[in-house]
PDB file of C-alpha atoms in Angstrom:
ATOM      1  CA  UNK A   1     120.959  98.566 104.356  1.00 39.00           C
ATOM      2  CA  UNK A   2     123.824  97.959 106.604  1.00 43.00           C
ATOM      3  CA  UNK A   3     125.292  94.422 107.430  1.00 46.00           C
ATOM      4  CA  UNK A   4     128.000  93.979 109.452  1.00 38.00           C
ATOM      5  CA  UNK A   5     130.210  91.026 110.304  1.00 33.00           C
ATOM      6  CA  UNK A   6     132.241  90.008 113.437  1.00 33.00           C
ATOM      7  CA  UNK A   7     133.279  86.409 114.805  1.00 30.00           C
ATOM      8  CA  UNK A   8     130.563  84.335 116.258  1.00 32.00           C
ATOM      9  CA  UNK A   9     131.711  82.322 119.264  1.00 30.00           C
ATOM     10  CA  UNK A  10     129.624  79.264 120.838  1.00 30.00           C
ATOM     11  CA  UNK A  11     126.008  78.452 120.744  1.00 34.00           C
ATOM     12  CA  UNK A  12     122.950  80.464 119.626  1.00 36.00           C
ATOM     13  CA  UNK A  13     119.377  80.592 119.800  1.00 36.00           C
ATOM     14  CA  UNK A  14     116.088  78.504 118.999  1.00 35.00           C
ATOM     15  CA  UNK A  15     115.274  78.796 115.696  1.00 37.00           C
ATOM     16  CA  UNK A  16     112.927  77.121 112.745  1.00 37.00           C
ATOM     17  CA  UNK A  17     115.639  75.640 110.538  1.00 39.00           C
ATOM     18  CA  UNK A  18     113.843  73.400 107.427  1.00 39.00           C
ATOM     19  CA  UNK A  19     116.219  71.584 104.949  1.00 39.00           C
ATOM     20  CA  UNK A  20     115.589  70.880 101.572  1.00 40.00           C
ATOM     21  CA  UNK A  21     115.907  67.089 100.587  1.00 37.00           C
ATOM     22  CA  UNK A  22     117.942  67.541  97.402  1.00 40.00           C
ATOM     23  CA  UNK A  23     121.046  69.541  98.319  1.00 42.00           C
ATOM     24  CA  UNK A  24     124.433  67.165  98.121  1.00 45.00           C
ATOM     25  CA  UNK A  25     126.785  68.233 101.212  1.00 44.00           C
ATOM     26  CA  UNK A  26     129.847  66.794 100.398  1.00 47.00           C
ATOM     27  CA  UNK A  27     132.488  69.017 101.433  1.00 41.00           C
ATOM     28  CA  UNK A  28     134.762  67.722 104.388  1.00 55.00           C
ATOM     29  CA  UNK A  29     134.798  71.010 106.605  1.00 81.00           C
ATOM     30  CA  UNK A  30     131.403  72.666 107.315  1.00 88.00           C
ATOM     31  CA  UNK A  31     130.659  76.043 108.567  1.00 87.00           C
ATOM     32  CA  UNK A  32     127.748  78.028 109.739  1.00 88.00           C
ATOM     33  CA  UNK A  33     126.495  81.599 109.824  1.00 86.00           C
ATOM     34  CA  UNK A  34     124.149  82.976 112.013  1.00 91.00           C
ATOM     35  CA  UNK A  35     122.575  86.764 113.059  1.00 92.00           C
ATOM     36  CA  UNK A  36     119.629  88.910 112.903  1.00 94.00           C
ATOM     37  CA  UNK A  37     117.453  90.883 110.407  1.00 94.00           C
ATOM     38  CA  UNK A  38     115.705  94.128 111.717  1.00 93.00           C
ATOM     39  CA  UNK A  39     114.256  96.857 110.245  1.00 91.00           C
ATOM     40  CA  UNK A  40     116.665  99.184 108.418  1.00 86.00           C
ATOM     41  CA  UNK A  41     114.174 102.662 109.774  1.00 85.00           C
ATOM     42  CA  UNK A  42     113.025 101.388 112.776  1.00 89.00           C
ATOM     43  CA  UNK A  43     115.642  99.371 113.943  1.00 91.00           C
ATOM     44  CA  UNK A  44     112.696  96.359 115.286  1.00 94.00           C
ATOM     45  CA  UNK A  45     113.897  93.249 114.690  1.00 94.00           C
ATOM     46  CA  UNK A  46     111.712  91.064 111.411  1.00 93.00           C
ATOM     47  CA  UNK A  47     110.240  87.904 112.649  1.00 90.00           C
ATOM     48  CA  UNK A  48     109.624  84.723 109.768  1.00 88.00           C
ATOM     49  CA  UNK A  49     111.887  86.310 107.822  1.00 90.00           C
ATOM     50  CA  UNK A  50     113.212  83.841 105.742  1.00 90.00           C
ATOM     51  CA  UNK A  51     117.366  82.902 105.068  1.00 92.00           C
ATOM     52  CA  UNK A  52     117.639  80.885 101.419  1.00 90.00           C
ATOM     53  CA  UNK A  53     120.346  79.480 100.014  1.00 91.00           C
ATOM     54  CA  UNK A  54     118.845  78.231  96.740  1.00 88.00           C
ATOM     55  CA  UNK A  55     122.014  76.307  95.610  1.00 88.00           C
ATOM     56  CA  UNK A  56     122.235  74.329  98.619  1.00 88.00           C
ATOM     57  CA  UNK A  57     118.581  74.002  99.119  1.00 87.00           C
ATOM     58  CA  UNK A  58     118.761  75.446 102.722  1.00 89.00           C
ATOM     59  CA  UNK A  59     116.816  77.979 104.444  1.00 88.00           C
ATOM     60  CA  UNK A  60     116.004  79.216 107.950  1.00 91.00           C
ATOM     61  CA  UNK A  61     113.229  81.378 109.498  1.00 90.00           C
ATOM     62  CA  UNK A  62     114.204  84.230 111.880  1.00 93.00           C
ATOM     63  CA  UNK A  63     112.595  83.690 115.150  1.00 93.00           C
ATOM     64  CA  UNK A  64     110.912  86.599 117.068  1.00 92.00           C
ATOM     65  CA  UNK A  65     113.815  88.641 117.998  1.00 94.00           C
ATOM     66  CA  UNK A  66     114.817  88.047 114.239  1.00 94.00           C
ATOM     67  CA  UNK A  67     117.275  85.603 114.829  1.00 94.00           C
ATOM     68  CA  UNK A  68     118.138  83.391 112.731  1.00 94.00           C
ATOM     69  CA  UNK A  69     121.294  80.257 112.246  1.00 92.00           C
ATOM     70  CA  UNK A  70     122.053  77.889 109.329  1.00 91.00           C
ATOM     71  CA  UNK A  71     124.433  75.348 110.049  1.00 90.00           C
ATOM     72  CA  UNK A  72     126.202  72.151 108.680  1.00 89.00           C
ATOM     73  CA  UNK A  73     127.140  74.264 105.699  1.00 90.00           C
ATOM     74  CA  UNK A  74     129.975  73.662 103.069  1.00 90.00           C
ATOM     75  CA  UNK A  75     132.863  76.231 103.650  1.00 88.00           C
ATOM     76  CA  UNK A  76     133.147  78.656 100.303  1.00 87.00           C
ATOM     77  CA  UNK A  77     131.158  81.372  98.202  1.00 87.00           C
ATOM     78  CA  UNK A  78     127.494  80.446  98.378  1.00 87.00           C
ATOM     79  CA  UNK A  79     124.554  82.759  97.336  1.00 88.00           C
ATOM     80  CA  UNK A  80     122.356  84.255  99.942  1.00 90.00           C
ATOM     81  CA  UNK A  81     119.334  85.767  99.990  1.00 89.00           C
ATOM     82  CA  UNK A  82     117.030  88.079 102.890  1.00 90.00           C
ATOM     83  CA  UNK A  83     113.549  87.988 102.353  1.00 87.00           C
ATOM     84  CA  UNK A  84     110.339  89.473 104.203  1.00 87.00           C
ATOM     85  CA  UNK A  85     107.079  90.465 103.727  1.00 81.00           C
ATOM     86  CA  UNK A  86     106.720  94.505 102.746  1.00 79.00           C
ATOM     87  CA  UNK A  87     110.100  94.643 102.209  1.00 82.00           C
ATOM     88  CA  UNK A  88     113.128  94.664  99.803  1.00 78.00           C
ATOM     89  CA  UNK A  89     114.805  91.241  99.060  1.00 80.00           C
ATOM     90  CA  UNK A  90     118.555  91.506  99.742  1.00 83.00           C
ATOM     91  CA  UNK A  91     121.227  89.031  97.347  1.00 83.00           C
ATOM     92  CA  UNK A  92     124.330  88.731  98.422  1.00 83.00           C
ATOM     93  CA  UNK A  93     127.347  86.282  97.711  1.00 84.00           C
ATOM     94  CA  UNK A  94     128.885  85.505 100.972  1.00 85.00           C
ATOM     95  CA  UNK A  95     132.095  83.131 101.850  1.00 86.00           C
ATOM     96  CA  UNK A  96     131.053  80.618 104.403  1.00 85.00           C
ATOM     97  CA  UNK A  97     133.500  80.657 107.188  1.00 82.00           C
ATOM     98  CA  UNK A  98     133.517  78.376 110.468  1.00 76.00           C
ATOM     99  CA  UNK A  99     131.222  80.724 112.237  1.00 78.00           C
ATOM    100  CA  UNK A 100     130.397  84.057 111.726  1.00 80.00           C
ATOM    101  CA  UNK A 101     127.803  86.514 112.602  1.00 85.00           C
ATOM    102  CA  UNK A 102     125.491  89.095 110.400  1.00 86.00           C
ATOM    103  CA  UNK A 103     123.330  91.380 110.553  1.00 89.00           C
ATOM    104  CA  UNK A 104     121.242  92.265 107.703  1.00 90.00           C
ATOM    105  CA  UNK A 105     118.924  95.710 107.624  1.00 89.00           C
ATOM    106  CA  UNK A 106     115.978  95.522 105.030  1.00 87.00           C
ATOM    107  CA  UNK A 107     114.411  98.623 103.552  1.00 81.00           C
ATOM    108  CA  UNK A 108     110.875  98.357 103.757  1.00 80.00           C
ATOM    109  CA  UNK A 109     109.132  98.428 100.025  1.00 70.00           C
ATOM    110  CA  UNK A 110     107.383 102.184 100.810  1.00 62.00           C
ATOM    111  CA  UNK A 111     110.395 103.504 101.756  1.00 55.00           C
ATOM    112  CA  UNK A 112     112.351 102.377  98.942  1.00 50.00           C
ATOM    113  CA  UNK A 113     109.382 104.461  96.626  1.00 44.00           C
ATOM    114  CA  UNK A 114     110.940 107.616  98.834  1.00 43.00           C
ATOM    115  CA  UNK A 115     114.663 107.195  97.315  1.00 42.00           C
ATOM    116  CA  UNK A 116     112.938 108.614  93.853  1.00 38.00           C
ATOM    117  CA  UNK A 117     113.315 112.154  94.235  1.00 40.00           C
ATOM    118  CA  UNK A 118     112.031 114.798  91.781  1.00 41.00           C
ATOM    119  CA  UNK A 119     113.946 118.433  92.448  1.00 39.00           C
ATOM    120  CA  UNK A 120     112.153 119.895  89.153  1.00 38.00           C
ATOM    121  CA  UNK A 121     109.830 122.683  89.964  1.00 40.00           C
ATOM    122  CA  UNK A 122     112.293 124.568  91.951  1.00 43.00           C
ATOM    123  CA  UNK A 123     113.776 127.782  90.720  1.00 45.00           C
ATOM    124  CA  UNK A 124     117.426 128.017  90.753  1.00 45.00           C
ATOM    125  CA  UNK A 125     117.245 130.492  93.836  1.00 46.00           C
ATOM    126  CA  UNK A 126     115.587 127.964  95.829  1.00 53.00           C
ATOM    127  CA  UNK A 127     118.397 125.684  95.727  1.00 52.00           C
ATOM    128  CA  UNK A 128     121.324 125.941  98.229  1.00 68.00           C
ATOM    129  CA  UNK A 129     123.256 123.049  96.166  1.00 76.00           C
ATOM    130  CA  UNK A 130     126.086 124.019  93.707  1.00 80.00           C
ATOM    131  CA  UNK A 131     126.412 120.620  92.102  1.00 83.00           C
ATOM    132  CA  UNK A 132     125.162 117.126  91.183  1.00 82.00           C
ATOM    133  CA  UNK A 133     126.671 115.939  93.912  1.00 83.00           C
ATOM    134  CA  UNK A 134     125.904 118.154  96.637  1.00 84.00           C
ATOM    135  CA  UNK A 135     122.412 116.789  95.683  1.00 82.00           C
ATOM    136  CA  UNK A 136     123.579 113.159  95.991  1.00 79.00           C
ATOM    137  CA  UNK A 137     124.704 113.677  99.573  1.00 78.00           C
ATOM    138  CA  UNK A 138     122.117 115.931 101.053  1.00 78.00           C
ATOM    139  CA  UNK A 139     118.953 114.752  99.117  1.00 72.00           C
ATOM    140  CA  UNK A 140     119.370 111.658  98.803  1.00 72.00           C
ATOM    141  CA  UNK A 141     118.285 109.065 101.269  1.00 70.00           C
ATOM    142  CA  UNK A 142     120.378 106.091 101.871  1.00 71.00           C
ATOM    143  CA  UNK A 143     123.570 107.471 100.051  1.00 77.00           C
ATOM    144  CA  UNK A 144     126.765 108.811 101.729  1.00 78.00           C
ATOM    145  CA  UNK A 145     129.389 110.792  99.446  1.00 78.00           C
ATOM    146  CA  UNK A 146     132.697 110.395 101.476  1.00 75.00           C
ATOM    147  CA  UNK A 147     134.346 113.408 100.085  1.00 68.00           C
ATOM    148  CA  UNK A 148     138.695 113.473  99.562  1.00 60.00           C
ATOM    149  CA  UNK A 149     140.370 116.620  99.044  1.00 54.00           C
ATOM    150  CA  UNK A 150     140.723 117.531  95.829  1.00 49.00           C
ATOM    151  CA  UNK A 151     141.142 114.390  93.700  1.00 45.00           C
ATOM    152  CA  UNK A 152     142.876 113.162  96.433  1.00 45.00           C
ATOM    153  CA  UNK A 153     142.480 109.047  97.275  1.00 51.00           C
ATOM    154  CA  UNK A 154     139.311 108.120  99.750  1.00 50.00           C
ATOM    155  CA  UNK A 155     136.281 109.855  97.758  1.00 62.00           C
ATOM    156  CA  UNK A 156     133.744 107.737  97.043  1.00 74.00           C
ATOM    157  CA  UNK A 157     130.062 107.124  96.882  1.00 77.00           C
ATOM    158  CA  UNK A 158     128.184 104.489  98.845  1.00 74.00           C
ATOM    159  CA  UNK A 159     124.841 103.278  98.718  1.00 73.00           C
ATOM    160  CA  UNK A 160     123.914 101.940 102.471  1.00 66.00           C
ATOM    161  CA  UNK A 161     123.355  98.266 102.168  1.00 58.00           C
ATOM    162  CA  UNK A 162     125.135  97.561  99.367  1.00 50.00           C
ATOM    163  CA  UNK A 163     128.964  98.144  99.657  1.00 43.00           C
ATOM    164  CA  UNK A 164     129.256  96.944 103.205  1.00 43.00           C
ATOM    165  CA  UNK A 165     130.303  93.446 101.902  1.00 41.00           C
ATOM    166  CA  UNK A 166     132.508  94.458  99.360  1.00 41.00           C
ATOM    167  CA  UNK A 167     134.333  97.993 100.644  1.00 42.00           C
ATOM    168  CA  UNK A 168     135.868  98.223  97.446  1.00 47.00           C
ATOM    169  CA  UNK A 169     132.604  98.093  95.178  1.00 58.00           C
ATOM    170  CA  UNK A 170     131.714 101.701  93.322  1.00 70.00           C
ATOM    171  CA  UNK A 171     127.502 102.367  92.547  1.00 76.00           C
ATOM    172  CA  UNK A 172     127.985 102.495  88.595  1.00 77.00           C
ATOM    173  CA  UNK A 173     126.376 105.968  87.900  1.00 80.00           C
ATOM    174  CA  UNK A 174     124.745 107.338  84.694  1.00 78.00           C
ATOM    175  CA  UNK A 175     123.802 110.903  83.606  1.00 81.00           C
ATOM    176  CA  UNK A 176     121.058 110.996  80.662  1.00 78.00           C
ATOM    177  CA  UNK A 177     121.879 107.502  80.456  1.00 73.00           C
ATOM    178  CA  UNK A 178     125.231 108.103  79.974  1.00 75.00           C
ATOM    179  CA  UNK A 179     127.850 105.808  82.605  1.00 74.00           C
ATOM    180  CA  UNK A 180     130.340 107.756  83.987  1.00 73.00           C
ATOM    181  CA  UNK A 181     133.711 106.434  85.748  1.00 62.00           C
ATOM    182  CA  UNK A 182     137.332 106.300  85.314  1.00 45.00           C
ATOM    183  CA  UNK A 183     136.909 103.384  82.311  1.00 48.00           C
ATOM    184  CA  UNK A 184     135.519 105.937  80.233  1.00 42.00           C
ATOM    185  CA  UNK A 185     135.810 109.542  81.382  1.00 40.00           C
ATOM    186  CA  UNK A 186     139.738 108.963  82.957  1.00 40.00           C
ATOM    187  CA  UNK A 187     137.962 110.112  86.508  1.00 49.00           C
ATOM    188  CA  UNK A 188     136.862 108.781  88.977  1.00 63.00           C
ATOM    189  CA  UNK A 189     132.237 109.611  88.698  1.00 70.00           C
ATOM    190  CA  UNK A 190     132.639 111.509  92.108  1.00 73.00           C
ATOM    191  CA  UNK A 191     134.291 114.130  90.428  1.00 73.00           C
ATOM    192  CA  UNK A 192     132.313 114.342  87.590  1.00 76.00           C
ATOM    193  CA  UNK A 193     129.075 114.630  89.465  1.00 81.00           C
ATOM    194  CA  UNK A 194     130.690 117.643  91.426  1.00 80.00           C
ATOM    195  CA  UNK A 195     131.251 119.415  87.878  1.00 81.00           C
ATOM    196  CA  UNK A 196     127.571 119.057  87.245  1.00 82.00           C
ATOM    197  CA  UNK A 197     125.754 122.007  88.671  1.00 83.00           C
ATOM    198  CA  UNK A 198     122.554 121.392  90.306  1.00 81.00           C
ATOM    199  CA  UNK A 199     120.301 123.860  88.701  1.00 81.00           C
ATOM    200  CA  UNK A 200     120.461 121.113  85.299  1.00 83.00           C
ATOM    201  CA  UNK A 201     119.386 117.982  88.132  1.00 82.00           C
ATOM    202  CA  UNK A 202     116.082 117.127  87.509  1.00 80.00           C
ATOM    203  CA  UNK A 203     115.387 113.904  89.036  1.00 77.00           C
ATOM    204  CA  UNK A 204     118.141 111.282  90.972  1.00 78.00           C
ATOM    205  CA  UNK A 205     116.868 107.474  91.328  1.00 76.00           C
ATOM    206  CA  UNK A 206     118.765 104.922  93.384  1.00 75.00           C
ATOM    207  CA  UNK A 207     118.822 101.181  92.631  1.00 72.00           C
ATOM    208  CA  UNK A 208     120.188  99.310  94.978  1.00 66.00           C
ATOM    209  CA  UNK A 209     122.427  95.915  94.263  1.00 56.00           C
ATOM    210  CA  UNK A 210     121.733  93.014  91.587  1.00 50.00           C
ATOM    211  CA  UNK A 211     118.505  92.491  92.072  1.00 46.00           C
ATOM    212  CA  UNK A 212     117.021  95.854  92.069  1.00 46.00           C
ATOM    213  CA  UNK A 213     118.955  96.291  88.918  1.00 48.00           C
ATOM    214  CA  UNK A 214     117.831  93.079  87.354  1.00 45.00           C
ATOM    215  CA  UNK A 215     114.437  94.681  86.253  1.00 43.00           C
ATOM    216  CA  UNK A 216     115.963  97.312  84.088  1.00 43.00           C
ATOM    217  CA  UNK A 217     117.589  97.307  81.001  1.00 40.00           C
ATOM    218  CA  UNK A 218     120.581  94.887  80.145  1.00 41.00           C
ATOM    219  CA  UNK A 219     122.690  98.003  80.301  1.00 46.00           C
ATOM    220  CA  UNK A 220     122.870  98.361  83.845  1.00 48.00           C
ATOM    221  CA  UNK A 221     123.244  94.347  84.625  1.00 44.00           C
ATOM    222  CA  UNK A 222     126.671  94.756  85.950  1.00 50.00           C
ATOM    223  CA  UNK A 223     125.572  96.913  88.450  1.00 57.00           C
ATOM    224  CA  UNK A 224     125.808  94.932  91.304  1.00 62.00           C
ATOM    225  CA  UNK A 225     127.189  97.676  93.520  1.00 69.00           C
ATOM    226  CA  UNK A 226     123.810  99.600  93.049  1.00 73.00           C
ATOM    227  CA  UNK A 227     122.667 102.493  89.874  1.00 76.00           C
ATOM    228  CA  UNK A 228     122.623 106.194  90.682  1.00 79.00           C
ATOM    229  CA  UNK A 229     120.602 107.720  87.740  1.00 78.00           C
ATOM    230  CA  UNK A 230     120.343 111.436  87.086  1.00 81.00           C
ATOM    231  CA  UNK A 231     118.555 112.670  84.945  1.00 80.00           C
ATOM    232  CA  UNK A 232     119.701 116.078  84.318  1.00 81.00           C
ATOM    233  CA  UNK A 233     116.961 119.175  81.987  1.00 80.00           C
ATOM    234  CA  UNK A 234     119.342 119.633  79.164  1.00 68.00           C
ATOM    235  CA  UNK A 235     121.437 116.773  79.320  1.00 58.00           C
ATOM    236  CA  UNK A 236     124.708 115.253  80.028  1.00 46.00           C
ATOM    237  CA  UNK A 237     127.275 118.108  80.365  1.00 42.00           C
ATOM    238  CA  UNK A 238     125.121 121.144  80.032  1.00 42.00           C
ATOM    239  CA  UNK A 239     126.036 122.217  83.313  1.00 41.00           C
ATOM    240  CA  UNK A 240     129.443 122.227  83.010  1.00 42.00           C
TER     241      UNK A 240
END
């Protein structure tokens, strides 16, 4: 999932707004956000689609060209969430700003079932990947491995739909169940994965943000950035 912000200037659309009755708006400045939801495969726009914001009590319903605009809103960090039918629910914490313009892509539920990917039952022969993370990029749907030289700075791993708000966020990433990053392994999980050959991958899931996290263990709770789990036939570091 992709979202992407830019300035929104004057005026929008028809859209079902509804209001809940219980929200206090108190703040003195009010802003507004407003944009479209489509269809992160197809690129079709998602109509009744519906825009929470649970703390304020606020949603709005995308009209048929998946619009949608909330308005009268008190400036700061408010949840968000994307919901529609047959597809993945989206949470995001966003800073309301005067006026500003998103748009949200939502991976429909089946699709999501795809980004489980079982590699076991090749033979090592069949497999034109040298490591873990060759896997990651080429397998893997929805994940890009920007690749530095060397150890160099700009390497990372992103899962699309996640990171776009916050460029800085990492996917936490566990082999066997074990997390690996620069907190515990003194590098950064990119390189790690590329010292993991790809014969001892047997499966790679992808979870993707808070929510998706929230129904597994506590373990992975601070995973807001998204879970890349690998499960690997002899376990952590046997490839090495």
């Amino acid at each position: 999932m992709t979202r992407r912000l830019r300035a929104l200037s004057v005026g929008f659309f028809g859209l079902m707004l509804s209001l809940g009755s219980g929200a206090a708006l108190e703040a003195q400045e009010l802003g507004s956000f407003a944009g479209t939801i489509v269809d992160d495969l197809s690129g079709l726009p998602l109509a009744m689609a519906v825009v929470p914001l649970p703390e304020l009590r606020v949603e709005a319903l995308t009209n048929e060209a998946g619009q949608f605009l909330l308005e009268g809103l008190p400036m700061g960090s408010q949840e968000v969430k994307f919901e529609a039918l047959g597809y993945v629910d989206v949470v995001e914490q966003l800073e309301i700003a005067a006026s500003d313009f998103l748009q949200v892509r939502l991976d429909p539920m089946a699709a999501v079932l795809d980004h489980i990917l079982v590699i076991a039952g090749r033979s090592p022969s069949d497999r034109p990947w040298q490591s873990a993370l060759d896997l990651l990029e080429d397998q893997v749907p929805g994940v890009t491995v920007r690749r530095g030289g060397g150890l160099a700075n700009g390497a990372a791993i992103v899962i699309r739909g996640v990171n776009s708000f916050r460029s800085d966020g990492a996917p936490m990433v566990l082999v066997d169940g074990v997390r690996i990053d620069s907190q515990q392994t003194g590098i950064k999980s990119i390189h790690a994965l590329d010292m993991i050959s790809a014969e001892v991958v047997s499966r790679i899931r992808v979870i993707k943000g808070a929510a998706g996290v929230s129904g597994y263990s506590s373990g992975y709770s601070n995973g807001a950035n998204g879970v890349i789990l690998i499960e690997t036939i002899h376990g952590l570091g046997a490839g090495n």
